[in-house]
Tab-separated table of N, CA and C in Angstrom:
chain	number	residue	atom	x	y	z
N	1	THR	N	15.575	-9.008	-10.373
N	1	THR	CA	16.636	-9.076	-9.380
N	1	THR	C	16.787	-7.721	-8.703
N	2	MET	N	17.598	-7.681	-7.694
N	2	MET	CA	17.784	-6.445	-6.942
N	2	MET	C	18.567	-5.409	-7.737
N	3	LYS	N	19.365	-5.838	-8.719
N	3	LYS	CA	20.058	-4.861	-9.575
N	3	LYS	C	19.050	-4.066	-10.390
N	4	ALA	N	18.027	-4.753	-10.893
N	4	ALA	CA	16.986	-4.068	-11.657
N	4	ALA	C	16.198	-3.123	-10.760
N	5	VAL	N	15.905	-3.565	-9.537
N	5	VAL	CA	15.182	-2.711	-8.589
N	5	VAL	C	16.010	-1.479	-8.263
N	6	LYS	N	17.320	-1.658	-8.075
N	6	LYS	CA	18.212	-0.535	-7.794
N	6	LYS	C	18.201	0.457	-8.951
N	7	HIS	N	18.241	-0.053	-10.162
N	7	HIS	CA	18.227	0.816	-11.339
N	7	HIS	C	16.910	1.581	-11.445
N	8	ILE	N	15.799	0.911	-11.202
N	8	ILE	CA	14.483	1.556	-11.303
N	8	ILE	C	14.308	2.611	-10.218
N	9	LEU	N	14.707	2.291	-8.997
N	9	LEU	CA	14.525	3.235	-7.893
N	9	LEU	C	15.458	4.431	-7.984
N	10	SER	N	16.578	4.294	-8.672
N	10	SER	CA	17.542	5.390	-8.789
N	10	SER	C	17.137	6.436	-9.812
N	11	ARG	N	16.120	6.161	-10.614
N	11	ARG	CA	15.660	7.137	-11.606
N	11	ARG	C	15.099	8.378	-10.924
N	12	GLN	N	15.180	9.497	-11.630
N	12	GLN	CA	14.605	10.738	-11.128
N	12	GLN	C	13.089	10.720	-11.330
N	13	GLY	N	12.359	11.302	-10.403
N	13	GLY	CA	10.909	11.412	-10.519
N	13	GLY	C	10.187	10.103	-10.237
N	14	LEU	N	8.880	10.153	-10.384
N	14	LEU	CA	8.047	8.968	-10.196
N	14	LEU	C	7.512	8.524	-11.545
N	15	ASP	N	7.635	7.252	-11.844
N	15	ASP	CA	7.039	6.696	-13.045
N	15	ASP	C	6.355	5.387	-12.677
N	16	VAL	N	5.744	4.777	-13.649
N	16	VAL	CA	4.958	3.567	-13.389
N	16	VAL	C	5.844	2.446	-12.837
N	17	ALA	N	7.038	2.305	-13.359
N	17	ALA	CA	7.930	1.231	-12.904
N	17	ALA	C	8.330	1.426	-11.448
N	18	LYS	N	8.637	2.664	-11.071
N	18	LYS	CA	9.048	2.930	-9.691
N	18	LYS	C	7.894	2.678	-8.721
N	19	VAL	N	6.700	3.105	-9.091
N	19	VAL	CA	5.523	2.868	-8.239
N	19	VAL	C	5.238	1.375	-8.140
N	20	ALA	N	5.413	0.639	-9.246
N	20	ALA	CA	5.187	-0.812	-9.222
N	20	ALA	C	6.168	-1.508	-8.291
N	21	VAL	N	7.420	-1.075	-8.299
N	21	VAL	CA	8.412	-1.676	-7.398
N	21	VAL	C	8.097	-1.331	-5.956
N	22	LEU	N	7.747	-0.071	-5.697
N	22	LEU	CA	7.458	0.343	-4.321
N	22	LEU	C	6.219	-0.332	-3.759
N	23	CYS	N	5.202	-0.525	-4.592
N	23	CYS	CA	3.953	-1.130	-4.119
N	23	CYS	C	3.966	-2.651	-4.185
N	24	GLY	N	4.620	-3.213	-5.184
N	24	GLY	CA	4.565	-4.657	-5.383
N	24	GLY	C	5.822	-5.406	-5.008
N	25	GLY	N	6.885	-4.679	-4.733
N	25	GLY	CA	8.144	-5.336	-4.390
N	25	GLY	C	8.137	-5.854	-2.965
N	26	PRO	N	9.114	-6.684	-2.650
N	26	PRO	CA	9.207	-7.171	-1.265
N	26	PRO	C	9.503	-6.017	-0.313
N	27	ASP	N	8.776	-5.973	0.792
N	27	ASP	CA	8.833	-4.814	1.689
N	27	ASP	C	10.221	-4.534	2.240
N	28	TRP	N	10.791	-5.501	2.934
N	28	TRP	CA	12.044	-5.250	3.631
N	28	TRP	C	13.195	-4.932	2.679
N	29	PRO	N	13.458	-5.744	1.659
N	29	PRO	CA	14.586	-5.413	0.777
N	29	PRO	C	14.417	-4.078	0.050
N	30	THR	N	13.202	-3.760	-0.359
N	30	THR	CA	12.969	-2.494	-1.056
N	30	THR	C	13.196	-1.322	-0.115
N	31	SER	N	12.711	-1.417	1.109
N	31	SER	CA	12.891	-0.342	2.079
N	31	SER	C	14.359	-0.154	2.429
N	32	VAL	N	15.065	-1.237	2.627
N	32	VAL	CA	16.492	-1.153	2.954
N	32	VAL	C	17.274	-0.559	1.787
N	33	LEU	N	16.921	-0.977	0.583
N	33	LEU	CA	17.624	-0.464	-0.595
N	33	LEU	C	17.399	1.033	-0.777
N	34	THR	N	16.180	1.508	-0.525
N	34	THR	CA	15.948	2.944	-0.630
N	34	THR	C	16.760	3.710	0.410
N	35	GLY	N	16.957	3.131	1.581
N	35	GLY	CA	17.795	3.769	2.599
N	35	GLY	C	19.267	3.740	2.235
N	36	ILE	N	19.736	2.625	1.716
N	36	ILE	CA	21.149	2.513	1.322
N	36	ILE	C	21.468	3.487	0.190
N	37	LEU	N	20.547	3.624	-0.761
N	37	LEU	CA	20.759	4.529	-1.886
N	37	LEU	C	20.515	5.989	-1.509
N	38	ARG	N	20.066	6.226	-0.289
N	38	ARG	CA	19.760	7.566	0.222
N	38	ARG	C	18.792	8.309	-0.700
N	39	LEU	N	17.726	7.602	-1.041
N	39	LEU	CA	16.698	8.191	-1.896
N	39	LEU	C	15.787	9.073	-1.066
N	40	ASN	N	15.091	9.973	-1.717
N	40	ASN	CA	14.208	10.919	-1.056
N	40	ASN	C	13.045	10.167	-0.396
N	41	ALA	N	12.948	10.271	0.918
N	41	ALA	CA	11.913	9.538	1.661
N	41	ALA	C	10.510	10.021	1.292
N	42	CYS	N	10.340	11.321	1.077
N	42	CYS	CA	9.014	11.843	0.708
N	42	CYS	C	8.564	11.277	-0.635
N	43	GLN	N	9.494	11.165	-1.575
N	43	GLN	CA	9.155	10.610	-2.877
N	43	GLN	C	8.804	9.129	-2.766
N	44	MET	N	9.497	8.407	-1.904
N	44	MET	CA	9.196	6.986	-1.721
N	44	MET	C	7.833	6.807	-1.061
N	45	LEU	N	7.502	7.662	-0.107
N	45	LEU	CA	6.178	7.599	0.521
N	45	LEU	C	5.082	7.952	-0.469
N	46	LEU	N	5.337	8.948	-1.302
N	46	LEU	CA	4.371	9.323	-2.327
N	46	LEU	C	4.179	8.190	-3.330
N	47	GLY	N	5.235	7.438	-3.608
N	47	GLY	CA	5.147	6.317	-4.540
N	47	GLY	C	4.342	5.146	-4.006
N	48	THR	N	4.201	5.056	-2.699
N	48	THR	CA	3.426	3.952	-2.112
N	48	THR	C	1.972	4.316	-1.830
N	49	THR	N	1.551	5.544	-2.130
N	49	THR	CA	0.167	5.944	-1.845
N	49	THR	C	-0.891	5.169	-2.627
N	50	PRO	N	-0.616	4.594	-3.807
N	50	PRO	CA	-1.664	3.796	-4.439
N	50	PRO	C	-2.122	2.599	-3.598
N	51	MET	N	-1.353	2.203	-2.612
N	51	MET	CA	-1.749	1.094	-1.739
N	51	MET	C	-2.989	1.432	-0.929
N	52	ILE	N	-3.294	2.706	-0.781
N	52	ILE	CA	-4.469	3.098	-0.011
N	52	ILE	C	-5.755	2.600	-0.669
N	53	PHE	N	-5.731	2.455	-2.004
N	53	PHE	CA	-6.910	1.951	-2.701
N	53	PHE	C	-7.143	0.468	-2.431
N	54	LEU	N	-6.138	-0.226	-1.963
N	54	LEU	CA	-6.288	-1.622	-1.548
N	54	LEU	C	-6.663	-1.704	-0.071
N	55	ILE	N	-6.102	-0.835	0.727
N	55	ILE	CA	-6.275	-0.910	2.183
N	55	ILE	C	-7.651	-0.432	2.632
N	56	ILE	N	-8.137	0.672	2.094
N	56	ILE	CA	-9.399	1.256	2.568
N	56	ILE	C	-10.583	0.304	2.437
N	57	PRO	N	-10.814	-0.346	1.284
N	57	PRO	CA	-11.964	-1.262	1.225
N	57	PRO	C	-11.848	-2.440	2.191
N	58	LEU	N	-10.627	-2.931	2.412
N	58	LEU	CA	-10.458	-4.044	3.345
N	58	LEU	C	-10.747	-3.626	4.773
N	59	VAL	N	-10.309	-2.438	5.151
N	59	VAL	CA	-10.575	-1.935	6.506
N	59	VAL	C	-12.064	-1.691	6.704
N	60	LEU	N	-12.714	-1.105	5.704
N	60	LEU	CA	-14.160	-0.858	5.817
N	60	LEU	C	-14.950	-2.165	5.892
N	61	ALA	N	-14.556	-3.155	5.096
N	61	ALA	CA	-15.250	-4.449	5.156
N	61	ALA	C	-15.053	-5.115	6.511
N	62	GLY	N	-13.851	-5.051	7.049
N	62	GLY	CA	-13.596	-5.618	8.371
N	62	GLY	C	-14.368	-4.901	9.459
N	63	ALA	N	-14.461	-3.569	9.363
N	63	ALA	CA	-15.224	-2.805	10.354
N	63	ALA	C	-16.704	-3.155	10.290
N	64	CYS	N	-17.236	-3.320	9.075
N	64	CYS	CA	-18.648	-3.683	8.940
N	64	CYS	C	-18.911	-5.094	9.456
N	65	MET	N	-17.967	-6.003	9.231
N	65	MET	CA	-18.130	-7.368	9.758
N	65	MET	C	-18.115	-7.363	11.282
N	66	LEU	N	-17.228	-6.564	11.863
N	66	LEU	CA	-17.164	-6.464	13.319
N	66	LEU	C	-18.448	-5.848	13.859
N	67	LYS	N	-18.919	-4.802	13.215
N	67	LYS	CA	-20.131	-4.119	13.669
N	67	LYS	C	-21.370	-5.006	13.517
N	68	SER	N	-21.403	-5.825	12.461
N	68	SER	CA	-22.568	-6.693	12.265
N	68	SER	C	-22.637	-7.778	13.337
N	69	GLY	N	-21.507	-8.172	13.886
N	69	GLY	CA	-21.515	-9.156	14.953
N	69	GLY	C	-21.868	-8.571	16.302
N	70	GLN	N	-21.751	-7.252	16.454
N	70	GLN	CA	-22.011	-6.604	17.742
N	70	GLN	C	-23.453	-6.136	17.896
N	71	GLU	N	-24.073	-5.696	16.829
N	71	GLU	CA	-25.412	-5.128	16.939
N	71	GLU	C	-26.402	-5.958	16.146
N	72	SER	N	-27.426	-6.420	16.832
N	72	SER	CA	-28.452	-7.194	16.138
N	72	SER	C	-29.647	-6.334	15.732
N	73	GLU	N	-29.805	-5.160	16.337
N	73	GLU	CA	-30.960	-4.317	16.024
N	73	GLU	C	-30.750	-3.454	14.781
N	74	SER	N	-29.603	-3.536	14.155
N	74	SER	CA	-29.341	-2.703	12.979
N	74	SER	C	-30.022	-3.234	11.731
N	75	GLY	N	-30.669	-4.359	11.800
N	75	GLY	CA	-31.397	-4.894	10.666
N	75	GLY	C	-30.509	-5.558	9.639
N	76	GLY	N	-29.304	-5.886	9.999
N	76	GLY	CA	-28.408	-6.587	9.090
N	76	GLY	C	-27.761	-5.698	8.045
N	77	ILE	N	-27.812	-4.387	8.258
N	77	ILE	CA	-27.241	-3.488	7.247
N	77	ILE	C	-25.731	-3.642	7.160
N	78	TYR	N	-25.069	-3.856	8.300
N	78	TYR	CA	-23.609	-3.993	8.274
N	78	TYR	C	-23.175	-5.276	7.603
N	79	SER	N	-23.928	-6.342	7.809
N	79	SER	CA	-23.561	-7.591	7.132
N	79	SER	C	-23.804	-7.474	5.633
N	80	ASN	N	-24.832	-6.728	5.237
N	80	ASN	CA	-25.067	-6.488	3.812
N	80	ASN	C	-23.944	-5.667	3.195
N	81	ILE	N	-23.497	-4.634	3.902
N	81	ILE	CA	-22.404	-3.796	3.402
N	81	ILE	C	-21.121	-4.603	3.286
N	82	SER	N	-20.815	-5.403	4.311
N	82	SER	CA	-19.563	-6.184	4.255
N	82	SER	C	-19.607	-7.243	3.177
N	83	SER	N	-20.786	-7.787	2.860
N	83	SER	CA	-20.870	-8.781	1.801
N	83	SER	C	-20.710	-8.132	0.421
N	84	VAL	N	-21.123	-6.874	0.283
N	84	VAL	CA	-20.944	-6.167	-0.984
N	84	VAL	C	-19.470	-5.842	-1.218
N	85	MET	N	-18.759	-5.500	-0.159
N	85	MET	CA	-17.349	-5.177	-0.301
N	85	MET	C	-16.567	-6.425	-0.555
């Protein structure tokens, strides 16, 4: 519930529970709650950085899929890369 999220986010420092709420919690309610509680924005941004490990491979796979559809002389290297990702 949101009471538990409020309790976890109000803790000092970053721990596994706070990062799990920031990365896995619902976006809008979590963001609004951090603003209402006047939590440190830099700490909240730092807590969401593990999401980059999810975003980067998806962006690279999408870029390779787009590139494989545009160039036929590349020998299919982009389609091979996107299929591996």
